[in-house]
Structure formats: structure tokens, C-alpha cells
CSV table of C-alpha atoms in Angstrom, one decimal:
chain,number,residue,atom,x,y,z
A,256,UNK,CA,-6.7,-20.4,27.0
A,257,UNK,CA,-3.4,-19.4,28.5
A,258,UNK,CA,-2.0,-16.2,26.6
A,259,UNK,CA,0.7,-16.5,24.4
A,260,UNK,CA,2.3,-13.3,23.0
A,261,UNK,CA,2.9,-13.3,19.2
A,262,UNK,CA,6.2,-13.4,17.7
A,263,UNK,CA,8.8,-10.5,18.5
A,264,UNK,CA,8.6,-9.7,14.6
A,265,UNK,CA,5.1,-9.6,14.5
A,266,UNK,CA,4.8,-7.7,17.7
A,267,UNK,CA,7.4,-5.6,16.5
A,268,UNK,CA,5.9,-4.8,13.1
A,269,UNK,CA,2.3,-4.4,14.4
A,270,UNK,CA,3.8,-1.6,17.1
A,271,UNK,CA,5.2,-0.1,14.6
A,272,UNK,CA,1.9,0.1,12.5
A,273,UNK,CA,0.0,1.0,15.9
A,274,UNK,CA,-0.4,4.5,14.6
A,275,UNK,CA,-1.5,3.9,11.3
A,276,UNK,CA,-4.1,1.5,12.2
A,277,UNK,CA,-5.8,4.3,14.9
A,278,UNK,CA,-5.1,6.7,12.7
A,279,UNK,CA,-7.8,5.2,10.2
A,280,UNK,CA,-10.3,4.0,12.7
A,281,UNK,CA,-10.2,7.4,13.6
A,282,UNK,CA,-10.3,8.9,10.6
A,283,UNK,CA,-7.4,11.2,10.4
A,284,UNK,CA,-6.4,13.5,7.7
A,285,UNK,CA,-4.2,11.7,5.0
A,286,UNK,CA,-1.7,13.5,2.6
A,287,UNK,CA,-1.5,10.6,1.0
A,288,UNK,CA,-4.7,8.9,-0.6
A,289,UNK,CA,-5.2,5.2,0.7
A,290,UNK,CA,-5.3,4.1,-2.8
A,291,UNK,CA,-2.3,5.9,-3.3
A,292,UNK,CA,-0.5,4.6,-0.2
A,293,UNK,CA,-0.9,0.9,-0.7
A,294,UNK,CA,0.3,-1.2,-2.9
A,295,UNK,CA,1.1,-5.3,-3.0
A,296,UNK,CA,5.3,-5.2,-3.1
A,297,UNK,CA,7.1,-5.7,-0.4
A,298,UNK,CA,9.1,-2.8,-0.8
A,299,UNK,CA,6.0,-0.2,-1.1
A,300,UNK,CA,6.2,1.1,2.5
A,301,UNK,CA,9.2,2.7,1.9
A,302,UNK,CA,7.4,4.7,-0.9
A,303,UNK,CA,5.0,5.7,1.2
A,304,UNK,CA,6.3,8.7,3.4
A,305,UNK,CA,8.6,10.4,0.2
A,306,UNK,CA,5.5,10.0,-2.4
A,307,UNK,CA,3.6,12.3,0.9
A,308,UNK,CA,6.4,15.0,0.7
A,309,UNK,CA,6.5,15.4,-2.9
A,310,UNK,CA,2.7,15.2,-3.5
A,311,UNK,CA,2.7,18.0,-0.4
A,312,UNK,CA,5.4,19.7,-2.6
A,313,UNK,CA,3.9,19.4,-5.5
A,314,UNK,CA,0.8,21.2,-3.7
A,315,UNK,CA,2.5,24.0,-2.4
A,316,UNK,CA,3.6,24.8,-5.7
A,317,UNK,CA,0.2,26.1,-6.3
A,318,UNK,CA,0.7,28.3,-3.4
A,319,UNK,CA,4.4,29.8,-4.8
A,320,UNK,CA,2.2,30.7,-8.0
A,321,UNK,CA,-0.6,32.3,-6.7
A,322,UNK,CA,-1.8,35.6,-7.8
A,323,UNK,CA,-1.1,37.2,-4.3
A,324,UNK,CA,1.4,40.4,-4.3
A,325,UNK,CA,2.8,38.8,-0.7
A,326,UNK,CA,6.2,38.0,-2.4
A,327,UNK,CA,8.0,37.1,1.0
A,328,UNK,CA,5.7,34.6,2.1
A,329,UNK,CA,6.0,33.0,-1.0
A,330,UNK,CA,9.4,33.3,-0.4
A,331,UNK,CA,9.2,31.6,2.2
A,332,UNK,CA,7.6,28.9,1.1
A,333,UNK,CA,9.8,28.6,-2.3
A,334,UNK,CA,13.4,28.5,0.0
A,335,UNK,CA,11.4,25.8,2.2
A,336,UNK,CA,10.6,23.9,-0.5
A,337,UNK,CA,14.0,23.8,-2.5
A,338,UNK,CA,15.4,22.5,1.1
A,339,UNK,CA,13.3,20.2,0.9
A,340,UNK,CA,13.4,18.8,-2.2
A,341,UNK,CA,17.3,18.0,-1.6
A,342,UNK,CA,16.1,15.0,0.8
A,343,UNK,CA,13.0,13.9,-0.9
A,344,UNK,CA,15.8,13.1,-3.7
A,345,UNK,CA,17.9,11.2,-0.8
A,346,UNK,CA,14.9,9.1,-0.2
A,347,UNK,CA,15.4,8.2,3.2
A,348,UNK,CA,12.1,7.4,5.2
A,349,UNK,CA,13.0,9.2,8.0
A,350,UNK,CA,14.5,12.7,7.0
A,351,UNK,CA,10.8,12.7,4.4
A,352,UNK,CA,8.7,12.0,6.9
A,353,UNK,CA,10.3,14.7,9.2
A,354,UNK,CA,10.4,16.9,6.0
A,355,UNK,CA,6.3,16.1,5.7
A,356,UNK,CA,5.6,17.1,8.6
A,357,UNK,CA,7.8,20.6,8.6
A,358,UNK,CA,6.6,21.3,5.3
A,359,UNK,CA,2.2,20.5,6.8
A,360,UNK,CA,3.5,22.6,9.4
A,361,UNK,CA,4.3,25.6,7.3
A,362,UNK,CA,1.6,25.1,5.2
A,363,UNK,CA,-0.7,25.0,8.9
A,364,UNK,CA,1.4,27.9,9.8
A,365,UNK,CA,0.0,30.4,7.2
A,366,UNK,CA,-3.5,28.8,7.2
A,367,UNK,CA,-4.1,29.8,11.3
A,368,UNK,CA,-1.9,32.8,10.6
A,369,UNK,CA,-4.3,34.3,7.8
A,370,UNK,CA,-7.5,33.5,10.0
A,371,UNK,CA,-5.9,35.7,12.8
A,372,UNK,CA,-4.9,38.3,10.5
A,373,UNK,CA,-8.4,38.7,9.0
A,374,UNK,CA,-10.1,38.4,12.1
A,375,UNK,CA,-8.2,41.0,13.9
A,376,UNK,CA,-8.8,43.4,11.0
A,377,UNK,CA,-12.8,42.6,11.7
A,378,UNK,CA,-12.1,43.5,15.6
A,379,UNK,CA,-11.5,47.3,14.1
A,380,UNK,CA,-14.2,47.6,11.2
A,381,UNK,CA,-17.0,50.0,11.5
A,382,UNK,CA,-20.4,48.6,11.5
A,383,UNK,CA,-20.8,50.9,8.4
A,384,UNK,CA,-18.1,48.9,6.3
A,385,UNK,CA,-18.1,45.1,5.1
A,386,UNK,CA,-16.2,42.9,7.0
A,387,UNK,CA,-12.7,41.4,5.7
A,388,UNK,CA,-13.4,38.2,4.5
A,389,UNK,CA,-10.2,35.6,3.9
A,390,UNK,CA,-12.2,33.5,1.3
A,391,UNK,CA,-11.1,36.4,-1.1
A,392,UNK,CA,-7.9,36.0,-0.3
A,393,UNK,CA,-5.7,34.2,-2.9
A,394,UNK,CA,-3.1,32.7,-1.0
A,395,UNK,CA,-5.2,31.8,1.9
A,396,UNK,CA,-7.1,30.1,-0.7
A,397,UNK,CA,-4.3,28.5,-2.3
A,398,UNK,CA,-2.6,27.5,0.8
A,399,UNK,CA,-6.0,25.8,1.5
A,400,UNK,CA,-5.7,23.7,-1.9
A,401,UNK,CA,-2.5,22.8,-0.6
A,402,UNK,CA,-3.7,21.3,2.6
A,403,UNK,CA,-5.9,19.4,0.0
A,404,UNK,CA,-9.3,21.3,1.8
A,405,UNK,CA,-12.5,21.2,0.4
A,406,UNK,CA,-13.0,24.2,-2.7
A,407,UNK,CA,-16.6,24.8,-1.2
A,408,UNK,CA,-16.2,27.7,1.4
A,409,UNK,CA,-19.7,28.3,3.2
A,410,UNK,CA,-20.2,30.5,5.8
A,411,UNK,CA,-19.4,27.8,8.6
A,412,UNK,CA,-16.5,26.5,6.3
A,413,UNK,CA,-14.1,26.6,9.3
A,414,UNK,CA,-15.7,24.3,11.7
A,415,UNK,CA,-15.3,21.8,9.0
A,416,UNK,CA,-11.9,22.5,7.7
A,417,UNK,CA,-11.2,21.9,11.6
A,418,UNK,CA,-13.4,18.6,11.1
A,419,UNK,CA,-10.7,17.2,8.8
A,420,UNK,CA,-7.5,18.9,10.2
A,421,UNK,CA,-7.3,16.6,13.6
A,422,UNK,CA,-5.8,18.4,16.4
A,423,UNK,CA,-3.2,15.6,16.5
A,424,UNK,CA,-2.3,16.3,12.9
A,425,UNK,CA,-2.4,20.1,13.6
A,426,UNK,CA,0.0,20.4,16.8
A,427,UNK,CA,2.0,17.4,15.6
A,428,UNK,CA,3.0,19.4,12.4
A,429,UNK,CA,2.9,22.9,13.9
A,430,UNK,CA,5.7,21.4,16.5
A,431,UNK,CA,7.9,20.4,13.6
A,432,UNK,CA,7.5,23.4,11.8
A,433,UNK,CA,8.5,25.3,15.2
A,434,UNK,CA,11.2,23.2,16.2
A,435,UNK,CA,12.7,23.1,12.8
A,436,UNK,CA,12.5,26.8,12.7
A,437,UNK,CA,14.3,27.2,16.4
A,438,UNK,CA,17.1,24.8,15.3
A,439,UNK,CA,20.0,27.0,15.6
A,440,UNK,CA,17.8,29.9,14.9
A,441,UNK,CA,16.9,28.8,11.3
A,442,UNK,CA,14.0,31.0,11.1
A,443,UNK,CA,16.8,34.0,10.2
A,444,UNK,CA,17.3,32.3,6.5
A,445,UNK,CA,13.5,33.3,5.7
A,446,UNK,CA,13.5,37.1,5.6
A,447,UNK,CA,10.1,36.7,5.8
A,448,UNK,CA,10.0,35.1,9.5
A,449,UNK,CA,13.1,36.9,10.3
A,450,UNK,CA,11.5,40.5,10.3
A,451,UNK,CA,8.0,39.6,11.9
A,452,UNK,CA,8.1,40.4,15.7
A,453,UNK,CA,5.1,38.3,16.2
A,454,UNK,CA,6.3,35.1,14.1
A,455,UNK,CA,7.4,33.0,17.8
A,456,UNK,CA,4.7,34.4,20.1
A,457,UNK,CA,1.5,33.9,17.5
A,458,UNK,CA,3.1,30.1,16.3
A,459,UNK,CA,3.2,29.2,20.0
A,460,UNK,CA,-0.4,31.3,20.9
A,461,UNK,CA,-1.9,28.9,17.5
A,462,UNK,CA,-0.4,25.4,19.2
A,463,UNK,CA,-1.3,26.7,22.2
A,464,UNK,CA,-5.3,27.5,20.9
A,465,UNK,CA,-4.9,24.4,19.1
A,466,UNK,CA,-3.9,21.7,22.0
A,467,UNK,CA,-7.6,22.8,23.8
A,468,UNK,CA,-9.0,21.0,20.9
A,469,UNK,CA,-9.0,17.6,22.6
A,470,UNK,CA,-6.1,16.8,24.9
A,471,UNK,CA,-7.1,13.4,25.0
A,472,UNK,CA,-6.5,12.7,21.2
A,473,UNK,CA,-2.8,13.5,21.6
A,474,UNK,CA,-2.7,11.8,24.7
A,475,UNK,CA,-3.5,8.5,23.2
A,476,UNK,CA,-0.7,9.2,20.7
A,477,UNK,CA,1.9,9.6,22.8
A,478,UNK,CA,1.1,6.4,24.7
A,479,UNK,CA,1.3,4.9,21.3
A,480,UNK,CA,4.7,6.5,21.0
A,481,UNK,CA,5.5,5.3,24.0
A,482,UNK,CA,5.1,1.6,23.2
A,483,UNK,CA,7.1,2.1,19.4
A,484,UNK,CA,9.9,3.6,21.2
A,485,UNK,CA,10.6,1.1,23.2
A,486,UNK,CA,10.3,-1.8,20.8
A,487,UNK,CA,12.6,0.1,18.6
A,488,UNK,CA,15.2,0.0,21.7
A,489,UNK,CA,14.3,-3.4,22.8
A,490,UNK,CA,14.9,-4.9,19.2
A,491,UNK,CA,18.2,-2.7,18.6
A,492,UNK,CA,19.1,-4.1,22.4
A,493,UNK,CA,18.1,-7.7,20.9
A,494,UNK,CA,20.4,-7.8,17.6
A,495,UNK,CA,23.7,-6.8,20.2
A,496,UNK,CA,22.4,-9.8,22.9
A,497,UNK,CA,22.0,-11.9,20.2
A,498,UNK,CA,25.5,-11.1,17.9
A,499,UNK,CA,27.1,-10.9,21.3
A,500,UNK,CA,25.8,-14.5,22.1
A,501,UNK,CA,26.7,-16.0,18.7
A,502,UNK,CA,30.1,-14.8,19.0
A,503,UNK,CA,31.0,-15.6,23.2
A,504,UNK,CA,29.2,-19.2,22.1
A,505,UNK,CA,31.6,-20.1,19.7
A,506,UNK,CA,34.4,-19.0,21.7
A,507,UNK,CA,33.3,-21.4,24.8
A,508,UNK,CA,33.1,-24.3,21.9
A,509,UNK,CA,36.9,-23.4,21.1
A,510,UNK,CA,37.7,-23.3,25.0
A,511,UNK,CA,35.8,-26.3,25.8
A,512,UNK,CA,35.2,-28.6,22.8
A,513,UNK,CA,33.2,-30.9,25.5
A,514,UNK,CA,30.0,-28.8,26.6
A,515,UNK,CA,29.3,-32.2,29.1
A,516,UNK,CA,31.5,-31.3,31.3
A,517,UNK,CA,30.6,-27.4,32.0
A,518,UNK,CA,29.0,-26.6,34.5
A,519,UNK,CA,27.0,-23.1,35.2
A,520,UNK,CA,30.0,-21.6,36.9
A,521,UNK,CA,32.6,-22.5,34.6
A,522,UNK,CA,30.5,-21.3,31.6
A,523,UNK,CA,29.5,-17.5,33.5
A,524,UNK,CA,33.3,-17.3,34.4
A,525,UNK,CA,33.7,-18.0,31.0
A,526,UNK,CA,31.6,-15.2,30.2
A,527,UNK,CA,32.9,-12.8,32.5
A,528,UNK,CA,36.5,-13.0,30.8
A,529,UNK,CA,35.3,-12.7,27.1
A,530,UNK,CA,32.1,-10.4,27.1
A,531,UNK,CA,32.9,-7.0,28.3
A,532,UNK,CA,30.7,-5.7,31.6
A,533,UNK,CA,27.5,-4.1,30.7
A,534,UNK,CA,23.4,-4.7,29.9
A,535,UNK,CA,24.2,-7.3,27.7
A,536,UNK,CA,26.6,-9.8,29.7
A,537,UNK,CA,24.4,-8.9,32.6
A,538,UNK,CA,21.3,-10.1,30.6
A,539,UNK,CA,23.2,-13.3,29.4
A,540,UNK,CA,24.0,-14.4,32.8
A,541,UNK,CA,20.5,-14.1,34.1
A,542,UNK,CA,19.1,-16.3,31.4
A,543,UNK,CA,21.9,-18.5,32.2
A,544,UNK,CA,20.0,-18.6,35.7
A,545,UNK,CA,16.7,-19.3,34.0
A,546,UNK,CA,14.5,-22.8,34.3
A,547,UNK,CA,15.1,-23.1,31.0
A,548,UNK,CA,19.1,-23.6,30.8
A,549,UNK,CA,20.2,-24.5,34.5
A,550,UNK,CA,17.1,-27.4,34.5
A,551,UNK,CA,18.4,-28.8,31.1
A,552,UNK,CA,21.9,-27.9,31.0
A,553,UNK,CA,23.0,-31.6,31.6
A,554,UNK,CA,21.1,-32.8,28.2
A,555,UNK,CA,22.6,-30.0,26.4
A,556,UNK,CA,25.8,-29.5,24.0
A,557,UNK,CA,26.7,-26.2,22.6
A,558,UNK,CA,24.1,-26.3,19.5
A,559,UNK,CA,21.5,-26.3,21.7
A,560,UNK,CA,22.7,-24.0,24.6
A,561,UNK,CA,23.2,-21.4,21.7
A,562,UNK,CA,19.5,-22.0,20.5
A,563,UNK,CA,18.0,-21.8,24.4
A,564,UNK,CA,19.8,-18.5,25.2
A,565,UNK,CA,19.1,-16.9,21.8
A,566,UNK,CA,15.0,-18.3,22.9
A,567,UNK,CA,15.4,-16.6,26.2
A,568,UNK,CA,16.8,-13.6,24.7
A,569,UNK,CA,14.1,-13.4,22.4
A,570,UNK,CA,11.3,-14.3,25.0
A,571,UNK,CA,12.5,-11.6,27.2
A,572,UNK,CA,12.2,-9.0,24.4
A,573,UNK,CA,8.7,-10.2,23.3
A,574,UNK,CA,7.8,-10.0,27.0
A,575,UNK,CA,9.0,-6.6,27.5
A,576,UNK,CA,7.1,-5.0,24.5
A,577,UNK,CA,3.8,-6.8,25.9
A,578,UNK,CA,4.9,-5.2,29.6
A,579,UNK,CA,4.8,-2.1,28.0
A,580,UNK,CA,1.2,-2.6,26.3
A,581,UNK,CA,0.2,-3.4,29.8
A,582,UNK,CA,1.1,-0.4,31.2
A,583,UNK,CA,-0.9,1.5,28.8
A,584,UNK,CA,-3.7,-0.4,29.2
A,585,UNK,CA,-4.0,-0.3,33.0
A,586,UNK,CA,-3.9,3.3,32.1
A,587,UNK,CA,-7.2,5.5,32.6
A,588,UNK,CA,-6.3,7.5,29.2
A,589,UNK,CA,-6.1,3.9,26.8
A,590,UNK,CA,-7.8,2.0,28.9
A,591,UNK,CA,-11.5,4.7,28.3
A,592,UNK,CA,-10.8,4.4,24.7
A,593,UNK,CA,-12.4,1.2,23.4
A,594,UNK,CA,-11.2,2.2,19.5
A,595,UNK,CA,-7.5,2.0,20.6
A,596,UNK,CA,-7.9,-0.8,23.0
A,597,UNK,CA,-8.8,-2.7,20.1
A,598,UNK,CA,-6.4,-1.8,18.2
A,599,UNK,CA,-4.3,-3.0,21.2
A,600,UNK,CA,-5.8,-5.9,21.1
A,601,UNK,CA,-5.3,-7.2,17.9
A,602,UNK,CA,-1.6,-6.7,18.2
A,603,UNK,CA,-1.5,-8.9,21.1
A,604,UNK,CA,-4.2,-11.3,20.8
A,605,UNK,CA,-4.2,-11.4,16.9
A,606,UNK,CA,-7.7,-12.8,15.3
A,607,UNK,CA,-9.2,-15.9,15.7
A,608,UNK,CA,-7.3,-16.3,18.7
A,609,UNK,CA,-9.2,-16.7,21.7
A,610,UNK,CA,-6.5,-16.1,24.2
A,611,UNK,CA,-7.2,-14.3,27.0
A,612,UNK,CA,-4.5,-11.4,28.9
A,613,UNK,CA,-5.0,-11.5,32.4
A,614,UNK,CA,-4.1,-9.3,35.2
A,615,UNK,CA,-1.4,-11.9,36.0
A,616,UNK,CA,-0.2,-11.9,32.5
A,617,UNK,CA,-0.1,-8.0,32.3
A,618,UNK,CA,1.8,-8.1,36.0
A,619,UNK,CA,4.6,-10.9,35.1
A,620,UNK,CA,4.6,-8.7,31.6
A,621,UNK,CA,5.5,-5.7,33.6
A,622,UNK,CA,8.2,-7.1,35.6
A,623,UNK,CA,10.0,-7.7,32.5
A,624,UNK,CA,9.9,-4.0,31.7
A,625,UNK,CA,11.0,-3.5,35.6
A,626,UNK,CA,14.3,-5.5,34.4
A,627,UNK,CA,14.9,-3.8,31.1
A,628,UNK,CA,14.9,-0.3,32.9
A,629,UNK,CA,17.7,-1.7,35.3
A,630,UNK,CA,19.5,-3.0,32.3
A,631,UNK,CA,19.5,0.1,30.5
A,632,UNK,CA,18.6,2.4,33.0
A,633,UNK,CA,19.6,5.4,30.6
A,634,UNK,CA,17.0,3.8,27.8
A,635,UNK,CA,16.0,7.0,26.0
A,636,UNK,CA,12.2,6.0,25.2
A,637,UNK,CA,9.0,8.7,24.8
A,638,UNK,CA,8.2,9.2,28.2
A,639,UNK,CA,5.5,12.0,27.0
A,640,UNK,CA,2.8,10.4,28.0
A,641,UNK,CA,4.0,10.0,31.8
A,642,UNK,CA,5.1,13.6,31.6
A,643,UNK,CA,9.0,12.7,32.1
A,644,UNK,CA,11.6,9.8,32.8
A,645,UNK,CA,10.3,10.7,36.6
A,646,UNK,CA,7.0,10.1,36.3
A,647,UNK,CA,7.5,7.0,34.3
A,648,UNK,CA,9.3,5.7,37.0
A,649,UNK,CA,6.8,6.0,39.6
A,650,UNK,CA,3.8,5.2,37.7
A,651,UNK,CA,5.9,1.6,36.7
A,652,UNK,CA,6.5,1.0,40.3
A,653,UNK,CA,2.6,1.7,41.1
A,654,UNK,CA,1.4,-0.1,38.5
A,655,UNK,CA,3.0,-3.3,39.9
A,656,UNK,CA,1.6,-2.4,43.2
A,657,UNK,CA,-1.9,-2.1,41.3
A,658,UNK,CA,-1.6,-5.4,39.3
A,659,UNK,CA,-0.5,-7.3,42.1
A,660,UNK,CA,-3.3,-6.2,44.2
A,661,UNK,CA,-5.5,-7.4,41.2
A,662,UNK,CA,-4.5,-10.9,41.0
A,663,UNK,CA,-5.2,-11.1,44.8
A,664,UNK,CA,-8.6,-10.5,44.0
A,665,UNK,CA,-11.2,-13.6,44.0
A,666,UNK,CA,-13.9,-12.9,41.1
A,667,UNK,CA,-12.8,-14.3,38.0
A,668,UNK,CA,-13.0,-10.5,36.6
A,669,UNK,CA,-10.5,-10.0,39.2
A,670,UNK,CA,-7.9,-12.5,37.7
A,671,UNK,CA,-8.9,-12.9,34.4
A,672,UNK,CA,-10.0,-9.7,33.0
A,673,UNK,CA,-9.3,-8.8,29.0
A,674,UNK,CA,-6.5,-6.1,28.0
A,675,UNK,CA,-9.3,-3.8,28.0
A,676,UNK,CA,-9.7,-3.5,31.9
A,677,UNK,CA,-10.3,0.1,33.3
A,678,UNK,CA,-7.7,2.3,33.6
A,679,UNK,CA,-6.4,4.5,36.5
């Protein structure tokens, strides 16, 4: 069967989910318990991210009243956590999730922090004294309850606190925490980080130690954070085009109460005079241009030529979001990863469909991202994964190179291969 994308709100909510979904095939360490984190209303997703910051609030509590005599790391740690309480009491999904993750961060801070600290200590000790061990420690411990670790502590304890505390979690959080703290030097309001020396150079040595753990984790990430930012931009780009079609439609009814007579040049001179120059009368015009208007315009009034460019609009969004997928998966790093690729997928080719994503489908798909970029060629989207904006660039110009070369090819496998194809 020929593939058909799904819906643009599907698509659009399933990107958005991306993360989520991999997250739990993989098995990723949850603040939140599922139970905790699902729930049948409608409105229960915007729950989710504040009840994680004050559950992790309510957590490091424990580690504010510990029996430990470092008063200005609990400091720290209780001038955090009023800050942060001010926007879990806003409840905005974003600022909490933000304030999760700088809060984990801190929390992930101390944990790797400690560790050094005792292990240091051990480079110096005699082999006539006991070794320092951080399991008597009381606010490493408590800072452990806080990450919601295991209370059993054996002698390999680490390796499997490490088992749970993904390196994706781990450098995702110790980033915000870092970031956070460089923001207009914000580390000077804890006198605790204010007076170490060592506070920058160890944070960045632990993310540093801590990205070795598997590169190719947080690679996959930020390809999924590739595709989310640009349906974000797309479907913010597709409200103006649409608004901006509603409004110059009804305008061109006023001028010209009989659509019969229009023709394509009267109607984009039209446009030209009362939509103002930019990505969105530029789009306009070209779906004006499309099979779909200039073949049918003759049996059209204005109801209807409202309807088809709204479609195109639409259509052109949907197909840009799957253009994206398809440069992922063309991608050695997604494309080697058969849990993410199925994730993949089952956003495009939702169960029980049978549909098929050929290399012709991916390469028409990618063209449409080719357009988007020269529509918005400023389109500020995650470009992470492709190292910059640069590399993004080339790799979407070789990638169409690539897939074109693929539909040349004669074997069915050539033309017709799934989204799971092998990468480059």
C-alpha cells in the first residue's frame, strides 16, 4: 500500500510523546512513578511535570534535615528549593519541568561530588588505616533517598546506582543545573558554590566523566529533539499560514464577490497587495501553483478555494515533520537502533496499518523540509544532533543526493525499503 502520513495532530502529538515512549522501552529513570504519572482526564498531562518537581522537592527535604554538620550545602539546597517552589505554585509545564531538571541536577551535583570527595581522601590513606567509606555519610545518604536510590548499599552499590541513573538523565540534568548556575553568574547567591574554587572545573570534569558513559544514548535524544523542535516550529508556522489565509480569503470575497471569474493572476496580485512579503505569502502563492488549486480552480468558488489552500497548508506541514523523520532514519545513529526505529515507526505508520515508507516517500518527504528551510531560513530548530545549523545543512543536501540515488536502484529493497533502512 501507498504510504499515507497520519494527521498533522496526530503526528504532532506522537513527536511530541517521542521521548517518553523511548524513554520507557528503554527503561529510564522516572521521578515520577508510572502509576503516579497517568491518569484517564484529559487534563492529566499537565499534572505530570509539576507533581515531578514537588515530589523531587518533597525529597530533598530529607536532605535539608539530615543529621550532617555541612550547614552550607544544605544551604544550598534550602535557597534552591524556596526558588523553586515560587514556580511549582505558578504551574506552568514549562518553567517545572526546567525546575525538575535543575533541581535532579543539584541533587546529581552533590551525589558525584561526594564520591570524588571520598575517593580522593582514599588516594592519601595509609594501608594501616580504614578507608573513608561515603555509605557513612548522612547526606550522601540522604541525597541518595532523594534521587529515590535503592537503601541497600553493597559493596558494588555504585555500578548499580549507575544502572538506574541513565547517562542521558545524568548529563541532561547536570547541564541544567550548570547552565542555570552560569546564568548571569547565579552561582554567587549560594555561598556555598560561591566560595568553592573547584565548584565549575569538577561540575564540568563530572559531565565530562559522565558523557563516556554511552555517547550513543544521547545521541539518539537529540535526534529526537531534533524532530519535536521542528514540529513545534512547523505547527506555530501553520496557525499564522492558516489565520493569515482565513483573513486574505475573505478579503478576496469582499473584492470579488464572483470567484468564476478570477483567474490565478488576478487572485496572487490580489495577494501580493493585502498579505505583507514574507514565508507565509510566499508559501500561499506556491500552493496557489499546486495541482490541486490551478487544475480545479475553474470548479471552484471561494468556500472551496479556502478549504484546498488550508489542505495544502496542512499537507505541507504534515509532509515536512515526516521529511524530518526521514532524515533521521537514513541516519547511521537511529537508523542501528531498532528500539527507536520502532518507536519511529509507530508514529508514522500507526498499527494495523500496513503501509509501507519507501525511499521515494522519505526523498519527496525530504524535499518538503528543503522548502521549509528556504521559507524560514532563520528556523531556530535543535540542530545538536548534526553538530550545528552548518552541518545540518550539508547533511540535508546529501541526504537528497543519497535518497535519490536509492530510488534509482532496481531491487525492490532498493525502492521499497521500510523506515528502518540502514543508516549512514
Amino acid at each position: 500500500m501507498p504510504f499515507t502520513p497520519p494527521s498533522f495532530s496526530c503526528l504532532r502529538a506522537d513527536t511530541l510523546n517521542l521521548d517518553d515512549r523511548f524513554s520507557i522501552t528503554l527503561g529510564r529513570y522516572k521521578i515520577v512513578p508510572v502509576s503516579q504519572s497517568s491518569a484517564s482526564s484529559s487534563s492529566a498531562q499537565d499534572q505530570v511535570v509539576p507533581s515531578a518537581l514537588e515530589i523531587l522537592l518533597a525529597r530533598t527535604d530529607g536532605v535539608i534535615h539530615c543529621k550532617s554538620d555541612r550547614a552550607t550545602v544544605k544551604d544550598a539546597f534550602t535557597r534552591l528549593c524556596t526558588e523553586l517552589r515560587a514556580i511549582l505554585h505558578e504551574g506552568k509545564e514549562d518553567k517545572c519541568k526546567q525546575a525538575t531538571q535543575f533541581l535532579l541536577g543539584a541533587l546529581l551535583h552533590r551525589y558525584f561530588r561526594l564520591i570524588k570527595e571520598y575517593d580522593k581522601c582514599n588516594s592519601y590513606t595509609s594501608y594501616f588505616y580504614s578507608p573513608f567509606d561515603e555509605r557513612n555519610c548522612q547526606l550522601f545518604l540522604a541525597v541518595r533517598k532523594a534521587l529515590g536510590l535503592s537503601d541497600e548499599m553493597p559493596k558494588d552499590y555504585r555500578v548499580q546506582d549507575l544502572k538506574k541513573l541513565d547517562v542521558t538523565t545524568v548529563v541532561t540534568a547536570l547541564t541544567a543545573f550548570r547552565e542555570n548556575m552560569k546564568l548571569n553568574d547565579r552561582y554567587l547567591n549560594y555561598p556555598h558554590y560561591a566560595d568553592d574554587p573547584n565548584f565549575q572545573p569538577y561540575l564540568e570534569q563530572i559531565i565530562s566523566e559522565q558523557l563516556l558513559r554511552n555517547k550513543g544514548e544521547l545521541q539518539k535524544f537529540k535526534a529526537i529533539r531534533f524532530v519535536q523542535s521542528l514540529v513545534r516550529n512547523v505547527d506555530a508556522d501553520l496557525k499564522e499560514t492558516e489565520a493569515t489565509i482565513k483573513t486574505w480569503c475573505r478579503q478576496l470575497a469582499k473584492d470579488h464577490s464572483d470567484f468564476k471569474s478570477l483567474k490565478l493572476d488576478v487572485i496572487e496580485a490580489h495577494l501580493k497587495r493585502h498579505v505583507e512579503s514574507g514565508p507565509v505569502r510566499d508559501k500561499i502563492t506556491d500552493l496557489l501553483y499546486t495541482p490541486m488549486i490551478e487544475n480545479d480552480l475553474d470548479s471552484m468558488d471561494h468556500s472551496s478555494f479556502e478549504f484546498s489552500l488550508t489542505k495544502g497548508a496542512v499537507d505541507t506541514a504534515t509532509y515536512t515533520v515526516v521529511g524530518g523523520y526521514a532524515l533521521l532514519l537514513i541516519s547511521r545513529g537511529v537508523a542501528e537502533d531498532p528500539k527507536l526505529v520502532f518507536e519511529i515507526n509507530k508514529v508514522l505508520i500507526p498499527p494495523p496499518s500496513t503501509e509501507r515508507f519507501t525511499y521515494k516517500d522519505m526523498l519527496n518527504a525530504t524535499y518538503f523540509v528543503e522548502q521549509y528551510m528556504k521559507y524560514y531560513p532563520s528556523a531556530a530548530l535543535d540542530y545538536d544532533y548534526f553538530d550545528d545549523r552548518s552541518g545540518f545543512d550539508t547533511y540535508l543536501r546529501n541526504s537528497l543526493i543519497r535518497l535519490t540515488e536509492k530510488t534509482k536502484e532496481p531491487s525492490p529493497e532498493g525502492s521499497e525499503a521500510r523506515a528502518s533502512v540502514s543508516g549512514y
